[in-house]
mmCIF file of C-alpha atoms and ligand atoms in Angstrom:
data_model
loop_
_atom_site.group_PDB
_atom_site.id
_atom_site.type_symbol
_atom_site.label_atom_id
_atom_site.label_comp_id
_atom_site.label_asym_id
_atom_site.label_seq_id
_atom_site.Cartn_x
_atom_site.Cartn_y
_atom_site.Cartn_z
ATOM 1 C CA UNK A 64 11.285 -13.445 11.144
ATOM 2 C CA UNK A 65 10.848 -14.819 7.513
ATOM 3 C CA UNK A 66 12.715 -13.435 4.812
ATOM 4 C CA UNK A 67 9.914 -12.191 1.975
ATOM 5 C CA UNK A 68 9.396 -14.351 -1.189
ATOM 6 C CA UNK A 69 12.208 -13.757 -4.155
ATOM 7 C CA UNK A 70 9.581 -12.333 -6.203
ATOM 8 C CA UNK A 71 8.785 -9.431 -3.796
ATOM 9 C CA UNK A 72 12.215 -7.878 -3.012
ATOM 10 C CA UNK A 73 12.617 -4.447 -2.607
ATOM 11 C CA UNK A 74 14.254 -2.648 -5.128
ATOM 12 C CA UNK A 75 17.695 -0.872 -4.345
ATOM 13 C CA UNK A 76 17.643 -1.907 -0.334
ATOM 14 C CA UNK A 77 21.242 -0.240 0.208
ATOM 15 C CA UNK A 78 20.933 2.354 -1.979
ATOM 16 C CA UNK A 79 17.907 3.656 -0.278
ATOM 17 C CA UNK A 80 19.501 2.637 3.363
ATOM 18 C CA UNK A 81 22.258 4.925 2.204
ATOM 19 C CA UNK A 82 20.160 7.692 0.816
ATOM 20 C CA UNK A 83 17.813 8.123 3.766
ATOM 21 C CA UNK A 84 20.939 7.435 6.551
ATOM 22 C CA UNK A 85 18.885 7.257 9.378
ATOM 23 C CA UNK A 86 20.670 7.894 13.331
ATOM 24 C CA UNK A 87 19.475 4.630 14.965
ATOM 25 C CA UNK A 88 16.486 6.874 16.944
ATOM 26 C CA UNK A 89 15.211 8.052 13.554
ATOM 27 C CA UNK A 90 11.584 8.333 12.926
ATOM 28 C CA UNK A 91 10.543 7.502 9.032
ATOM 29 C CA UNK A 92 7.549 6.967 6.781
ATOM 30 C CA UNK A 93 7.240 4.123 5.072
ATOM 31 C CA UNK A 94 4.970 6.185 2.351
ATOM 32 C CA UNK A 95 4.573 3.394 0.198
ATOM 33 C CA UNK A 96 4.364 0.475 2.128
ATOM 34 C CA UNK A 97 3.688 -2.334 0.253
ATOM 35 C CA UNK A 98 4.740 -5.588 1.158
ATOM 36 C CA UNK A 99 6.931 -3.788 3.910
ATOM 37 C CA UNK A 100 10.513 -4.936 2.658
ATOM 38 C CA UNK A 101 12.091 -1.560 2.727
ATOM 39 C CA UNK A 102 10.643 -0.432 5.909
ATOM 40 C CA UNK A 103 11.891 -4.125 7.348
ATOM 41 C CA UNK A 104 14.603 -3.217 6.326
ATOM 42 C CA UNK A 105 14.834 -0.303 7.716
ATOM 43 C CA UNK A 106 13.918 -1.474 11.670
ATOM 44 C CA UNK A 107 16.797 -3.887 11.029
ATOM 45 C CA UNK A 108 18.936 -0.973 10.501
ATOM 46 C CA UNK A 109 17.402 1.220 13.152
ATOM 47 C CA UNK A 110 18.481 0.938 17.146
ATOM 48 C CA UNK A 111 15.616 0.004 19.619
ATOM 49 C CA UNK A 112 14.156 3.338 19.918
ATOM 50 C CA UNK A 113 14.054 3.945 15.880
ATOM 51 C CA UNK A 114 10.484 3.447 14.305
ATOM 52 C CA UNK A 115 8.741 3.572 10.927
ATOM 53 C CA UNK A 116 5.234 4.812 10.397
ATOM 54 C CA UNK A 117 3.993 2.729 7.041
ATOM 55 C CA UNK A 118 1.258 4.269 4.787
ATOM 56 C CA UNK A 119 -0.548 1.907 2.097
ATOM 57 C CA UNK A 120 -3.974 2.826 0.797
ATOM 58 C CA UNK A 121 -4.245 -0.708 -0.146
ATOM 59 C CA UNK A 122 -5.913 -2.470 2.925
ATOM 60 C CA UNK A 123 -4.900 -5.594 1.663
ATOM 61 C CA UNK A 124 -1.166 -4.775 1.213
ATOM 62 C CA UNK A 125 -0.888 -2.306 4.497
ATOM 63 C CA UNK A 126 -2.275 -6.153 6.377
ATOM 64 C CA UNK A 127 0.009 -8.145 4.908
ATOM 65 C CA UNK A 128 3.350 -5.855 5.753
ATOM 66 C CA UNK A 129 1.312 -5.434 9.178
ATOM 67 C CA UNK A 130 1.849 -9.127 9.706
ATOM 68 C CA UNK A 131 5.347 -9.287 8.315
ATOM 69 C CA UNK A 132 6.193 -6.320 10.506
ATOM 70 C CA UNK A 133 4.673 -7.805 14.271
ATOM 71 C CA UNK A 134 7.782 -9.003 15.103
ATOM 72 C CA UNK A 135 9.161 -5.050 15.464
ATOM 73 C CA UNK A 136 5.998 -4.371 18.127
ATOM 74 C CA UNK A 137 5.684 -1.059 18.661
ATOM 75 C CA UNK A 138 8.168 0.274 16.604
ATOM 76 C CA UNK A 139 6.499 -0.324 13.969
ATOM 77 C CA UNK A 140 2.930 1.768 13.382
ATOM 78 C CA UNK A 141 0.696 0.515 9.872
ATOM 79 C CA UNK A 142 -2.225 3.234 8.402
ATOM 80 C CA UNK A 143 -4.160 3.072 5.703
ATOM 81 C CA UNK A 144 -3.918 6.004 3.610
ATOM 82 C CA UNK A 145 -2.888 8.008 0.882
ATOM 83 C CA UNK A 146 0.577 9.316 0.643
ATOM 84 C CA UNK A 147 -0.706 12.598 0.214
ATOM 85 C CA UNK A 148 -2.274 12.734 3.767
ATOM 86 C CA UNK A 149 1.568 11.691 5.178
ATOM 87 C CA UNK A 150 1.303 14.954 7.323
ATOM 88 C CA UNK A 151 -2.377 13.908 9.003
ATOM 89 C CA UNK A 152 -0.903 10.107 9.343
ATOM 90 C CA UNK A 153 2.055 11.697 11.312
ATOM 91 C CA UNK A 154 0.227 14.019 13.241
ATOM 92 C CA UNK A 155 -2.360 11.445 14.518
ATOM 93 C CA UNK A 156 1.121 8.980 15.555
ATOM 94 C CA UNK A 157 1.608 12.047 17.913
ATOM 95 C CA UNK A 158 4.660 13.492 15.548
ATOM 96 C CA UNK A 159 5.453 16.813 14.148
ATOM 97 C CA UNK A 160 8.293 16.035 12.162
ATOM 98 C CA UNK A 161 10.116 12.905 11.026
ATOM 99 C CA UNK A 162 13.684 12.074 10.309
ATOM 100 C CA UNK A 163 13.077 10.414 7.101
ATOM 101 C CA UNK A 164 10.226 9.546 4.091
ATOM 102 C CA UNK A 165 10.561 6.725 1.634
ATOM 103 C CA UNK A 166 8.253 6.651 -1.039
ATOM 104 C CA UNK A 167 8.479 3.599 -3.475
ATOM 105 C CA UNK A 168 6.039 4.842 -5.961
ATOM 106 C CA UNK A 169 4.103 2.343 -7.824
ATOM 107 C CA UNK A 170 2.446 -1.108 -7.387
ATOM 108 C CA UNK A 171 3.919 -4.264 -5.666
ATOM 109 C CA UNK A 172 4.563 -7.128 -7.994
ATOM 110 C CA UNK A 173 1.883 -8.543 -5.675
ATOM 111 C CA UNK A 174 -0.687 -5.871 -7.610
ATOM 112 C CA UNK A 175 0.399 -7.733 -11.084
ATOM 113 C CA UNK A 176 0.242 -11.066 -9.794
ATOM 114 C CA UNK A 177 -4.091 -11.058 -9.054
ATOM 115 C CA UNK A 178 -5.004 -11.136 -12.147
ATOM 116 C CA UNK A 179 -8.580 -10.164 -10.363
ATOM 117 C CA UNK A 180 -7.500 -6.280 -9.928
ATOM 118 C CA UNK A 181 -7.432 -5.436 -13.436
ATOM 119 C CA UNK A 182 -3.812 -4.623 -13.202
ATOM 120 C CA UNK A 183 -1.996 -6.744 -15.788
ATOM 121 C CA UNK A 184 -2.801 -8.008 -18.801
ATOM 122 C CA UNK A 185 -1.109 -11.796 -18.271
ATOM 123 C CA UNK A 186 -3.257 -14.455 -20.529
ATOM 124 C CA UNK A 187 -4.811 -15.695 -17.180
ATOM 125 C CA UNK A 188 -6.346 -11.714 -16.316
ATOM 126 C CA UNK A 189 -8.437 -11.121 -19.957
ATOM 127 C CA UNK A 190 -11.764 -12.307 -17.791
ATOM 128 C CA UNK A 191 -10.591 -9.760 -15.067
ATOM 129 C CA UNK A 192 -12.838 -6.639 -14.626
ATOM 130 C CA UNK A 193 -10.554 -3.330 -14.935
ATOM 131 C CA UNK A 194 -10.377 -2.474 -11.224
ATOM 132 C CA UNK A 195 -7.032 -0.724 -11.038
ATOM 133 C CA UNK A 196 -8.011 1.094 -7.995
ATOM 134 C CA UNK A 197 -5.170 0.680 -5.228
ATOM 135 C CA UNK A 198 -7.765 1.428 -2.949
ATOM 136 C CA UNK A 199 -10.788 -0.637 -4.089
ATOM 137 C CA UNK A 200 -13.362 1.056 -1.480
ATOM 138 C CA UNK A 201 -13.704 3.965 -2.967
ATOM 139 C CA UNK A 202 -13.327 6.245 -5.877
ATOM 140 C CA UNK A 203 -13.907 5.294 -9.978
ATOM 141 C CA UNK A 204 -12.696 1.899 -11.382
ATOM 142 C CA UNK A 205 -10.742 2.184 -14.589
ATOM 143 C CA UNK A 206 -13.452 0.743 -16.235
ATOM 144 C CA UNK A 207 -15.959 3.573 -15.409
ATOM 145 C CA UNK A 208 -12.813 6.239 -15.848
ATOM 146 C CA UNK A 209 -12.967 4.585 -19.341
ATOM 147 C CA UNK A 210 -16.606 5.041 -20.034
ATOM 148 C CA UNK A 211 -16.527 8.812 -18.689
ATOM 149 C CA UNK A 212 -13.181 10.518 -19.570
ATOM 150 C CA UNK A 213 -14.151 12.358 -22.831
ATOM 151 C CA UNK A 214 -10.965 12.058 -26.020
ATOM 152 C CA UNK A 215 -8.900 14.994 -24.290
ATOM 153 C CA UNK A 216 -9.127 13.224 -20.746
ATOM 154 C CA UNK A 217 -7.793 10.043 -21.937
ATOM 155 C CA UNK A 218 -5.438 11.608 -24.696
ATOM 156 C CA UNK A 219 -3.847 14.078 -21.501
ATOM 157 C CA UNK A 220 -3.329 10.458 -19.342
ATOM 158 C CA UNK A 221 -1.823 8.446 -22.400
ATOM 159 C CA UNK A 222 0.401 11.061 -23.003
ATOM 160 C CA UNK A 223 1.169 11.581 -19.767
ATOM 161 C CA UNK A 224 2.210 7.998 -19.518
ATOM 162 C CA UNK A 225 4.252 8.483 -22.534
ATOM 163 C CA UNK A 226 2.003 6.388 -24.559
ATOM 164 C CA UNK A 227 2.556 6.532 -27.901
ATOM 165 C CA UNK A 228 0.282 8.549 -30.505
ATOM 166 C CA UNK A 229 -1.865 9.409 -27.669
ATOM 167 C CA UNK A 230 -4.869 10.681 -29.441
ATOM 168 C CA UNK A 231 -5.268 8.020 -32.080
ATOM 169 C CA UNK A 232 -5.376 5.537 -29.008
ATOM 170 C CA UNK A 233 -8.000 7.637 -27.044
ATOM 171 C CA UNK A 234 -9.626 7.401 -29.984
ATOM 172 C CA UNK A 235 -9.760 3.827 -30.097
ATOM 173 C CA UNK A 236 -10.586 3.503 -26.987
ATOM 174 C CA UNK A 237 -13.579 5.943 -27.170
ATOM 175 C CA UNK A 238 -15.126 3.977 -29.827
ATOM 176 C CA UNK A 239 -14.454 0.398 -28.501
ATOM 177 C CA UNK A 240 -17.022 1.331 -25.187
ATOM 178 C CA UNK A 241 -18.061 -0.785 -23.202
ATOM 179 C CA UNK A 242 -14.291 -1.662 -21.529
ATOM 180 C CA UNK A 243 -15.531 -3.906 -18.513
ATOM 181 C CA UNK A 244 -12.555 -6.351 -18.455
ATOM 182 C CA UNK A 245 -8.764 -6.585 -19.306
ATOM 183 C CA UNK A 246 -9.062 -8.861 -22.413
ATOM 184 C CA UNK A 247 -11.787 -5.351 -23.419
ATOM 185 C CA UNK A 248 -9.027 -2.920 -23.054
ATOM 186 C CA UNK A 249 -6.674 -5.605 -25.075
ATOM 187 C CA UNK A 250 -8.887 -5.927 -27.909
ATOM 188 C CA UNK A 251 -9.333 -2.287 -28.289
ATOM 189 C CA UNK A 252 -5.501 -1.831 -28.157
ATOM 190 C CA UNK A 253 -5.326 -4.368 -31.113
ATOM 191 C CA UNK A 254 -7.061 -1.735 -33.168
ATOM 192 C CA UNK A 255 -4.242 0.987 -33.263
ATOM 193 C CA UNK A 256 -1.029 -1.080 -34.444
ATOM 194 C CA UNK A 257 1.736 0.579 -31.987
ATOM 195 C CA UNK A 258 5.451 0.859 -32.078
ATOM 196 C CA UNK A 259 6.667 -1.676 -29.731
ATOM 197 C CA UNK A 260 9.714 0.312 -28.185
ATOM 198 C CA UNK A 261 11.334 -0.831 -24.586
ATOM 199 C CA UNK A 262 8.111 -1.939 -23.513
ATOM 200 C CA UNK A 263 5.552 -3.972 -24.715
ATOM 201 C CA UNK A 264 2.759 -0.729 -26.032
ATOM 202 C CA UNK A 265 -0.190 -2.590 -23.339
ATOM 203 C CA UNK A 266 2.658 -2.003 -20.502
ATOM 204 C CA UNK A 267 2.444 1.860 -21.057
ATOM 205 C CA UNK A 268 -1.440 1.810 -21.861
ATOM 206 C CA UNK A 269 -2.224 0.046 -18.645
ATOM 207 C CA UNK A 270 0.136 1.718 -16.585
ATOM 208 C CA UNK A 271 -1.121 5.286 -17.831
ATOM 209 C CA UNK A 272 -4.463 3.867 -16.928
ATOM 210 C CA UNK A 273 -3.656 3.269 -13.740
ATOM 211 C CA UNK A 274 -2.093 6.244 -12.823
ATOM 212 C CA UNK A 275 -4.663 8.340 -13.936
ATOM 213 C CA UNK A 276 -7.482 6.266 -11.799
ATOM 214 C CA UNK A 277 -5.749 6.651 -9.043
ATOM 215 C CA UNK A 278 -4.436 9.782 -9.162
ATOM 216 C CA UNK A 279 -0.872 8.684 -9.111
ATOM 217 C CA UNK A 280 1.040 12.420 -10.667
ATOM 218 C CA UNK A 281 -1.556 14.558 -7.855
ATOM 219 C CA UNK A 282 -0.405 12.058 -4.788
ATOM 220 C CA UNK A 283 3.653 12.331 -5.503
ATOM 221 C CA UNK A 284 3.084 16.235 -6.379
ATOM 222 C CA UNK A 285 1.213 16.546 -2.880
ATOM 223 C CA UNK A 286 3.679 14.061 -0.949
ATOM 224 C CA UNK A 287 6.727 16.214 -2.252
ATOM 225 C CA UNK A 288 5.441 19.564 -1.521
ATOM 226 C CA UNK A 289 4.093 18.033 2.049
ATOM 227 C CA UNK A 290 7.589 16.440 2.939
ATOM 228 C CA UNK A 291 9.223 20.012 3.063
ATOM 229 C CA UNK A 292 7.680 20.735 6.660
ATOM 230 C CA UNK A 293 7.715 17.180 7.529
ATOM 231 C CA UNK A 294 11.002 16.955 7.712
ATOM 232 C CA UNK A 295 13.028 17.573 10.652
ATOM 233 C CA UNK A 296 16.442 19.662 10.013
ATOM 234 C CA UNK A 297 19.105 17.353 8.478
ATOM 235 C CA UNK A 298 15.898 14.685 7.457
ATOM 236 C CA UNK A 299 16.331 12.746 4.265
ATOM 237 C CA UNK A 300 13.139 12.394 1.303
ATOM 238 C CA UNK A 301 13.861 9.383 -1.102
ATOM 239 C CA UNK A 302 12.047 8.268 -3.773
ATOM 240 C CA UNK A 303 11.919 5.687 -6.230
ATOM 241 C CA UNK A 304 9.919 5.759 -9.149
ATOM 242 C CA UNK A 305 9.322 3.608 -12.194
ATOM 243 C CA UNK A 306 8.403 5.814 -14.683
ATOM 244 C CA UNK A 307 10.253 8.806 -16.263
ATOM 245 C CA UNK A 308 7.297 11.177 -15.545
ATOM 246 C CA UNK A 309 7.000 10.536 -12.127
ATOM 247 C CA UNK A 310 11.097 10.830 -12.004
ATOM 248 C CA UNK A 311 10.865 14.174 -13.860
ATOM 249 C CA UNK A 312 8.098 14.905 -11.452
ATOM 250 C CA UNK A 313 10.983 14.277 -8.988
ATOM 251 C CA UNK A 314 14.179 15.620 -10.213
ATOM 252 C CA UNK A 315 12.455 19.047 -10.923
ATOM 253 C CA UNK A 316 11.128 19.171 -7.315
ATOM 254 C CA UNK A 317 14.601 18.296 -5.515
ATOM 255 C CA UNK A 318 16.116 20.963 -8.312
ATOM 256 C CA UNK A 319 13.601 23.470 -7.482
ATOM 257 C CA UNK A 320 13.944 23.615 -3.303
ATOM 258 C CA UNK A 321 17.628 23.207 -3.781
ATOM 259 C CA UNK A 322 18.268 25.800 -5.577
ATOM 260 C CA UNK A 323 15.898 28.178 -3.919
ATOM 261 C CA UNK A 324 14.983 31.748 -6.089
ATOM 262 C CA UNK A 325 12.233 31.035 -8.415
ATOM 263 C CA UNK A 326 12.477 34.430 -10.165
ATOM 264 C CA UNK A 327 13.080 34.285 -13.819
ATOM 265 C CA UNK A 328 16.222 33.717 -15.333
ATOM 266 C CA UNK A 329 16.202 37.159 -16.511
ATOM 267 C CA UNK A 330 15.255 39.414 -13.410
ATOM 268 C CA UNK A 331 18.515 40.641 -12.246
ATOM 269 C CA UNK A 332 18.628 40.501 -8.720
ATOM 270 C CA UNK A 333 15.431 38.041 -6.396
ATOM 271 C CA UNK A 334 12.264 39.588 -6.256
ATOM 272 C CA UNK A 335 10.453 36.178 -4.399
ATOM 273 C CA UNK A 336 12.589 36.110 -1.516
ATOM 274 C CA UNK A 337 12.935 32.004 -1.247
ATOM 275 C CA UNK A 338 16.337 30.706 0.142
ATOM 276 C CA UNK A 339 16.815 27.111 -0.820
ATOM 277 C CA UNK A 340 15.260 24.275 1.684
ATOM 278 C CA UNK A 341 16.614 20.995 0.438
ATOM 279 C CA UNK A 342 20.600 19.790 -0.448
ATOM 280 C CA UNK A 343 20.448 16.753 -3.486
ATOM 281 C CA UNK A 344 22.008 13.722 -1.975
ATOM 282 C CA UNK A 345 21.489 11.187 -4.717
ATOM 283 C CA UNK A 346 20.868 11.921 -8.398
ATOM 284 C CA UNK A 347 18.678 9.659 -10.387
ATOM 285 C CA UNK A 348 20.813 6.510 -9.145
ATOM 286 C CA UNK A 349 20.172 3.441 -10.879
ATOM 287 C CA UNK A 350 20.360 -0.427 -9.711
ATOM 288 C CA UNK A 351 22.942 -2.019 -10.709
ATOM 289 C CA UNK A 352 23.384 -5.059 -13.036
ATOM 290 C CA UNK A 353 23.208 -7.796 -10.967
ATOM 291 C CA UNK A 354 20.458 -6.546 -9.136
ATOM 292 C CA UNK A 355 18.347 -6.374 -12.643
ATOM 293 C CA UNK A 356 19.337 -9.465 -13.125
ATOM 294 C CA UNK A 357 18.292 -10.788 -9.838
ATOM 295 C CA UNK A 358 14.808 -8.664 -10.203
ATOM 296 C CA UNK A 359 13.972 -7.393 -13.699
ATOM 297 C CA UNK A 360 11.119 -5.154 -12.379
ATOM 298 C CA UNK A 361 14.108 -3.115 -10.762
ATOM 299 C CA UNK A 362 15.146 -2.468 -14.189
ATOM 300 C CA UNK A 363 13.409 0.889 -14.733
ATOM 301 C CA UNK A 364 13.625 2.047 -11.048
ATOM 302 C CA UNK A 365 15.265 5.592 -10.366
ATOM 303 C CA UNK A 366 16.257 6.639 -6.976
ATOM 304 C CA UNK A 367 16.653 10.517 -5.781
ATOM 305 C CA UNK A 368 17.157 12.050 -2.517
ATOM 306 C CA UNK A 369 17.345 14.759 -0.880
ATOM 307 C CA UNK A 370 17.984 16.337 2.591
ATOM 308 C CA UNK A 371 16.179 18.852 4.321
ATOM 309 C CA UNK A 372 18.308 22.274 5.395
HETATM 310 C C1 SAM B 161 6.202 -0.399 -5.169
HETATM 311 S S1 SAM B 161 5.109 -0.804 -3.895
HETATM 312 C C2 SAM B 161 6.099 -0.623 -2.447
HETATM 313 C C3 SAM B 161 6.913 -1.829 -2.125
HETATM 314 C C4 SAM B 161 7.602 -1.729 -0.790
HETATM 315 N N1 SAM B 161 8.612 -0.707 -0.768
HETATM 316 C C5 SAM B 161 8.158 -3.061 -0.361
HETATM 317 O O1 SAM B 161 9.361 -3.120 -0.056
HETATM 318 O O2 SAM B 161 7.422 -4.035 -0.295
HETATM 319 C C6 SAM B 161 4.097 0.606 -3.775
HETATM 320 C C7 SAM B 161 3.000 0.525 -2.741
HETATM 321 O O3 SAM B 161 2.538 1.832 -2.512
HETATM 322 C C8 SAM B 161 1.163 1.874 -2.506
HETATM 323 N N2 SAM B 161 0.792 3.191 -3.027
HETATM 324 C C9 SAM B 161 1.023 3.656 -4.268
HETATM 325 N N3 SAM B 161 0.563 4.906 -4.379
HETATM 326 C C10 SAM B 161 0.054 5.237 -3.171
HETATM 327 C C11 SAM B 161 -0.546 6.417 -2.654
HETATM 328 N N4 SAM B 161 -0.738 7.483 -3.419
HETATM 329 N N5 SAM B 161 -0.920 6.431 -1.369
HETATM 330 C C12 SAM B 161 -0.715 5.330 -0.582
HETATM 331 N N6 SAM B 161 -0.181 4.176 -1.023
HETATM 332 C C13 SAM B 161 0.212 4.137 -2.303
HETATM 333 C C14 SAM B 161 0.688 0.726 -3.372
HETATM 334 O O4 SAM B 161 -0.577 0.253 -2.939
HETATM 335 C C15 SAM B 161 1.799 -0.301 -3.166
HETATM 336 O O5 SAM B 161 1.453 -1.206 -2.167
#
């Protein structure tokens, strides 16, 4: 079996080997499949009988971790899909429940490095049509979410990717029309002069584009909610995510089943009844230094996990 190419490791292998703990029979979903290094990772780890389920919506990505992954037969099982249809995907492998769920939120380096998909905004990718869709066979490319999301629509997704001054870039953006291609979306950019704070301001443009045409905060909200009954007793959810809404997203989901009552603060006794469902395992973990060092796009990565009661 071939090790994977040092630009495509897998961000915080152990740590998520450790976080998820699987008995070597475990079942897991590989939500986020990507390039497959966690989940080949993973049926390393496993015993013979163990087996991962991988989900990509990208056809391109789920084929190339399908290749990677022939070696493991039939313990290893490749759909195309979105994460939020994990249930449907298990179902139709003849499961009810699995042992374990991985999500790796996100795209694979390999998204940023074809400059053809719109993704990044590398010198070689300003001819590049703005694609952005993980899935390209369906649904709006971020060049028509461009033309048709009014100033509220965009301002809501650049804030929501913690874009700075929001509005005043919708506004730009609004009145720059037609966006077709990457060096488009640059140019308009150029127009509203923006603190350059951790990132680069395009970074956090792009990537808010991106998320929002492709629905990125409605998948992990889904997945989450959809793991609870997915998970066998004593199962493990982990997730890593690269962006601090998607973590919040995250945190306040592992917080909320953990802790169970949803009543207000200041009801004194628990009118809603809910006993709690998940026990935190890992909070907000980071990589560590030599691992950023090794592979700067692990450098913003969070991992949290949790384990079904
Ligand atoms: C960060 S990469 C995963 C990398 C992977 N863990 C590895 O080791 O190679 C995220 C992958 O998830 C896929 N993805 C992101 N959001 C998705 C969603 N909502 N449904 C299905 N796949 C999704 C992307 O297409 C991408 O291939």
């Amino acid at each position: 079996m071939s090790a994977a190419p040092a630009e495509h490791l897998p961000v915080m292998v152990g740590p998520v080997l450790r976080a998820l703990d699987p008995a070597p029979d475990a079942r897991i979903v590989d939500a986020t499949l990507g390039l497959g290094g966690h989940a080949e990772a993973l049926l390393r780890q496993l015993g013979p009988a163990g087996r991962v389920i991988g989900i990509d919506r990208d056809a391109e990505m789920l084929a190339r971790a399908t290749e990677r992954l022939r070696p493991f037969g039939e313990r290893f099982r490749g759909v195309q899909a979105r994460l939020s249809y994990m249930s449907d995907v298990v179902r139709g492998q003849g499961l009810e429940q699995v042992d374990g769920i991985l999500m790796d939120l996100g795209v694979c380096s390999a998204h940023l490095d074809q400059p053809e998909r719109g993704f990044s905004f590398r010198e070689d990718a300003a001819e590049s049509p703005l694609d952005m869709r993980m899935d390209q066979s369906r649904g709006e490319t971020a060049a028509e979410w461009l033309a048709r999301a009014d100033e509220d629509e965009l301002t809501d997704a650049l804030r929501a990717g913690d874009v700075p001054a929001p509005r005043r870039v919708a506004r730009a953006l609004r009145e720059r029309q037609p966006l077709r291609t990457v060096g488009d979306l640059l140019a308009a950019l150029g127009d509203v002069p923006l603190p350059r704070r951790r990132h680069h301001p395009a970074t956090l443009v792009f990537q808010a584009v991106r998320m929002a045409v492709n629905e990125e905060r409605h998948e992990l909200e889904t997945a989450l909610e959809a793991s609870i009954d997915l998970l066998a007793p004593r199962g493990r959810l982990a997730v890593l995510s690269y962006h601090s809404g998607e973590d919040r997203t995250t945190k306040a989901f592992l917080n909320r089943e953990a802790k169970g009552c949803v009543c207000p603060p200041e009801l004194p006794y628990c009118g809603c009844g809910r006993s709690p469902r998940m026990r935190i395992v890992v909070r907000g973990q980071r990589p560590d230094a030599d691992e950023i060092d090794a592979n700067p796009r692990a450098r913003s990565a969070r991992l949290r996990a949790g384990e079904r009661l």
